[in-house]
Amino acid sequence: MKICLLVIGKTDAEFVRAGIAEYEKRLKYYIPYEMKVIPDVRNTKNMSEIQQKEREGELLLGQLEAADYVILLDEKGNEYTSKAFADFLAQKMLTSMKRLIFIIGGPYGFSEEVYKRANMKISLSKMTFSHQMVRMIFTEQLYRAMTILKGEPYHHE
């Protein structure tokens, strides 16, 4: 199984890019992983929030395959402890799915079409984080989950 984090727009902050790179480097020893960046939608000043979400949704949906299991990182999603998230991933790894896709939406969230395509939603916290920080936090949590599954000392209970 391959895990893909699908995001809108590049990561501007160097410290966030460095954090993401560090956890991506560590993840390669555990599972095939990639973060795929969809370029920002252009000319958003002339678009309503709904139009921008719809355009971003089209771009996101264009990256998906029919068999993908799609999880939105969404404030209204289920919350997991790190251990429960690791157990969830372990369960998914036992299935025959090829790709597990996590999606971080744009500044206004997801279009209705993206919500309809999603298999589930996960929330990383009740707090709000910038879209760029969510990338790093998610990547770290994915790495943490892999170390939990391997029984390694990175995660302490």
mmCIF file of C-alpha atoms in Angstrom:
data_model
loop_
_atom_site.group_PDB
_atom_site.id
_atom_site.type_symbol
_atom_site.label_atom_id
_atom_site.label_comp_id
_atom_site.label_asym_id
_atom_site.label_seq_id
_atom_site.Cartn_x
_atom_site.Cartn_y
_atom_site.Cartn_z
ATOM 1 C CA MET A 1 0.000 0.000 0.000
ATOM 2 C CA LYS A 2 1.176 3.520 -0.791
ATOM 3 C CA ILE A 3 0.203 6.542 1.260
ATOM 4 C CA CYS A 4 -0.155 9.879 -0.494
ATOM 5 C CA LEU A 5 -0.769 13.291 1.045
ATOM 6 C CA LEU A 6 -2.464 15.484 -1.542
ATOM 7 C CA VAL A 7 -2.249 19.228 -0.906
ATOM 8 C CA ILE A 8 -3.109 22.525 -2.607
ATOM 9 C CA GLY A 9 -0.243 24.996 -3.045
ATOM 10 C CA LYS A 10 3.437 24.891 -2.171
ATOM 11 C CA THR A 11 4.875 25.165 1.304
ATOM 12 C CA ASP A 12 6.383 28.633 1.680
ATOM 13 C CA ALA A 13 7.918 28.556 5.155
ATOM 14 C CA GLU A 14 11.419 27.061 5.161
ATOM 15 C CA PHE A 15 11.117 25.659 8.690
ATOM 16 C CA VAL A 16 7.951 23.783 7.680
ATOM 17 C CA ARG A 17 9.595 22.446 4.505
ATOM 18 C CA ALA A 18 12.551 21.286 6.614
ATOM 19 C CA GLY A 19 10.256 19.506 9.079
ATOM 20 C CA ILE A 20 8.301 17.796 6.312
ATOM 21 C CA ALA A 21 11.533 16.721 4.598
ATOM 22 C CA GLU A 22 12.872 15.237 7.838
ATOM 23 C CA TYR A 23 9.791 13.082 8.437
ATOM 24 C CA GLU A 24 9.523 12.097 4.762
ATOM 25 C CA LYS A 25 13.146 10.931 4.922
ATOM 26 C CA ARG A 26 12.346 8.833 7.993
ATOM 27 C CA LEU A 27 9.128 7.430 6.492
ATOM 28 C CA LYS A 28 10.865 5.876 3.490
ATOM 29 C CA TYR A 29 12.117 3.078 5.750
ATOM 30 C CA TYR A 30 8.561 2.067 6.652
ATOM 31 C CA ILE A 31 6.114 2.589 3.803
ATOM 32 C CA PRO A 32 5.898 4.061 0.300
ATOM 33 C CA TYR A 33 4.868 7.682 0.811
ATOM 34 C CA GLU A 34 4.639 10.866 -1.210
ATOM 35 C CA MET A 35 3.259 14.343 -0.785
ATOM 36 C CA LYS A 36 1.767 15.540 -4.051
ATOM 37 C CA VAL A 37 1.360 19.301 -4.425
ATOM 38 C CA ILE A 38 -1.377 20.674 -6.669
ATOM 39 C CA PRO A 39 -0.557 24.241 -7.790
ATOM 40 C CA ASP A 40 -2.649 27.022 -6.282
ATOM 41 C CA VAL A 41 -5.703 28.043 -8.279
ATOM 42 C CA ARG A 42 -4.944 31.243 -10.179
ATOM 43 C CA ASN A 43 -7.017 34.431 -10.355
ATOM 44 C CA THR A 44 -8.854 33.720 -7.106
ATOM 45 C CA LYS A 45 -9.545 37.451 -6.626
ATOM 46 C CA ASN A 46 -12.214 37.086 -9.308
ATOM 47 C CA MET A 47 -13.765 33.986 -7.673
ATOM 48 C CA SER A 48 -16.154 33.485 -4.806
ATOM 49 C CA GLU A 49 -15.176 31.076 -2.023
ATOM 50 C CA ILE A 50 -17.504 28.470 -3.533
ATOM 51 C CA GLN A 51 -15.977 28.882 -6.996
ATOM 52 C CA GLN A 52 -12.474 28.543 -5.556
ATOM 53 C CA LYS A 53 -13.453 25.385 -3.626
ATOM 54 C CA GLU A 54 -15.043 23.940 -6.763
ATOM 55 C CA ARG A 55 -11.952 24.620 -8.886
ATOM 56 C CA GLU A 56 -9.642 23.154 -6.222
ATOM 57 C CA GLY A 57 -12.011 20.192 -5.958
ATOM 58 C CA GLU A 58 -11.739 19.518 -9.691
ATOM 59 C CA LEU A 59 -7.947 19.551 -9.439
ATOM 60 C CA LEU A 60 -7.949 17.234 -6.421
ATOM 61 C CA LEU A 61 -10.447 14.800 -7.909
ATOM 62 C CA GLY A 62 -8.356 14.679 -11.082
ATOM 63 C CA GLN A 63 -5.525 13.122 -9.056
ATOM 64 C CA LEU A 64 -7.613 10.246 -7.717
ATOM 65 C CA GLU A 65 -8.053 6.737 -9.042
ATOM 66 C CA ALA A 66 -11.318 4.806 -8.685
ATOM 67 C CA ALA A 67 -9.854 2.331 -6.171
ATOM 68 C CA ASP A 68 -8.256 4.968 -3.905
ATOM 69 C CA TYR A 69 -9.385 5.139 -0.284
ATOM 70 C CA VAL A 70 -9.729 8.877 0.337
ATOM 71 C CA ILE A 71 -9.474 10.540 3.742
ATOM 72 C CA LEU A 72 -10.009 14.267 4.166
ATOM 73 C CA LEU A 73 -8.136 16.110 6.890
ATOM 74 C CA ASP A 74 -11.123 18.087 8.090
ATOM 75 C CA GLU A 75 -11.989 19.858 11.327
ATOM 76 C CA LYS A 76 -15.274 17.907 11.517
ATOM 77 C CA GLY A 77 -13.590 14.526 11.147
ATOM 78 C CA ASN A 78 -12.976 11.769 13.663
ATOM 79 C CA GLU A 79 -10.174 12.370 16.139
ATOM 80 C CA TYR A 80 -7.663 9.648 16.947
ATOM 81 C CA THR A 81 -4.951 9.222 19.510
ATOM 82 C CA SER A 82 -1.577 8.456 17.934
ATOM 83 C CA LYS A 83 -1.962 4.798 18.944
ATOM 84 C CA ALA A 84 -5.489 4.557 17.513
ATOM 85 C CA PHE A 85 -4.287 6.172 14.274
ATOM 86 C CA ALA A 86 -1.496 3.587 14.078
ATOM 87 C CA ASP A 87 -4.051 0.804 14.599
ATOM 88 C CA PHE A 88 -6.260 2.318 11.886
ATOM 89 C CA LEU A 89 -3.322 2.343 9.454
ATOM 90 C CA ALA A 90 -2.420 -1.237 10.371
ATOM 91 C CA GLN A 91 -5.976 -2.295 9.538
ATOM 92 C CA LYS A 92 -5.815 -0.531 6.168
ATOM 93 C CA MET A 93 -2.441 -2.159 5.388
ATOM 94 C CA LEU A 94 -4.057 -5.584 5.780
ATOM 95 C CA THR A 95 -6.504 -4.867 2.971
ATOM 96 C CA SER A 96 -5.674 -5.142 -0.703
ATOM 97 C CA MET A 97 -5.943 -1.405 -1.384
ATOM 98 C CA LYS A 98 -3.166 0.133 -3.458
ATOM 99 C CA ARG A 99 -3.389 3.774 -2.367
ATOM 100 C CA LEU A 100 -4.505 5.500 0.794
ATOM 101 C CA ILE A 101 -4.939 9.189 -0.020
ATOM 102 C CA PHE A 102 -5.078 11.901 2.635
ATOM 103 C CA ILE A 103 -6.153 15.334 1.383
ATOM 104 C CA ILE A 104 -5.595 18.788 2.848
ATOM 105 C CA GLY A 105 -7.919 21.276 1.179
ATOM 106 C CA GLY A 106 -7.404 24.889 0.284
ATOM 107 C CA PRO A 107 -8.084 27.903 2.506
ATOM 108 C CA TYR A 108 -11.879 27.498 2.341
ATOM 109 C CA GLY A 109 -12.042 23.732 2.733
ATOM 110 C CA PHE A 110 -13.478 21.202 0.308
ATOM 111 C CA SER A 111 -16.088 21.291 -2.418
ATOM 112 C CA GLU A 112 -19.220 19.165 -2.112
ATOM 113 C CA GLU A 113 -17.857 16.867 -4.836
ATOM 114 C CA VAL A 114 -14.714 16.165 -2.794
ATOM 115 C CA TYR A 115 -16.814 15.456 0.310
ATOM 116 C CA LYS A 116 -18.918 13.024 -1.737
ATOM 117 C CA ARG A 117 -15.832 11.190 -3.022
ATOM 118 C CA ALA A 118 -14.221 10.858 0.412
ATOM 119 C CA ASN A 119 -14.436 7.620 2.330
ATOM 120 C CA MET A 120 -13.950 9.364 5.673
ATOM 121 C CA LYS A 121 -12.721 12.486 7.469
ATOM 122 C CA ILE A 122 -10.055 12.796 10.155
ATOM 123 C CA SER A 123 -9.360 15.788 12.384
ATOM 124 C CA LEU A 124 -5.842 16.273 13.725
ATOM 125 C CA SER A 125 -7.053 18.515 16.550
ATOM 126 C CA LYS A 126 -9.886 20.718 17.729
ATOM 127 C CA MET A 127 -7.430 23.578 17.295
ATOM 128 C CA THR A 128 -6.946 25.307 13.954
ATOM 129 C CA PHE A 129 -3.560 25.095 12.224
ATOM 130 C CA SER A 130 -2.333 26.731 9.039
ATOM 131 C CA HIS A 131 -2.575 24.479 5.995
ATOM 132 C CA GLN A 132 1.213 24.436 5.825
ATOM 133 C CA MET A 133 1.619 23.385 9.468
ATOM 134 C CA VAL A 134 -0.958 20.624 8.996
ATOM 135 C CA ARG A 135 1.341 19.104 6.373
ATOM 136 C CA MET A 136 4.191 18.840 8.855
ATOM 137 C CA ILE A 137 1.986 17.695 11.744
ATOM 138 C CA PHE A 138 0.372 15.006 9.601
ATOM 139 C CA THR A 139 3.725 13.773 8.285
ATOM 140 C CA GLU A 140 5.070 13.554 11.829
ATOM 141 C CA GLN A 141 1.977 11.656 12.983
ATOM 142 C CA LEU A 142 2.312 9.247 10.083
ATOM 143 C CA TYR A 143 5.936 8.631 11.037
ATOM 144 C CA ARG A 144 4.910 8.237 14.691
ATOM 145 C CA ALA A 145 2.273 5.670 13.665
ATOM 146 C CA MET A 146 4.871 3.649 11.781
ATOM 147 C CA THR A 147 7.204 3.614 14.799
ATOM 148 C CA ILE A 148 4.301 2.532 17.034
ATOM 149 C CA LEU A 149 3.518 -0.350 14.678
ATOM 150 C CA LYS A 150 7.170 -1.423 14.709
ATOM 151 C CA GLY A 151 7.389 -1.128 18.498
ATOM 152 C CA GLU A 152 10.157 1.459 18.269
ATOM 153 C CA PRO A 153 10.884 3.931 21.102
ATOM 154 C CA TYR A 154 9.971 7.187 19.265
ATOM 155 C CA HIS A 155 6.491 7.153 20.820
ATOM 156 C CA HIS A 156 6.221 6.999 24.606
ATOM 157 C CA GLU A 157 2.958 6.147 26.334
#
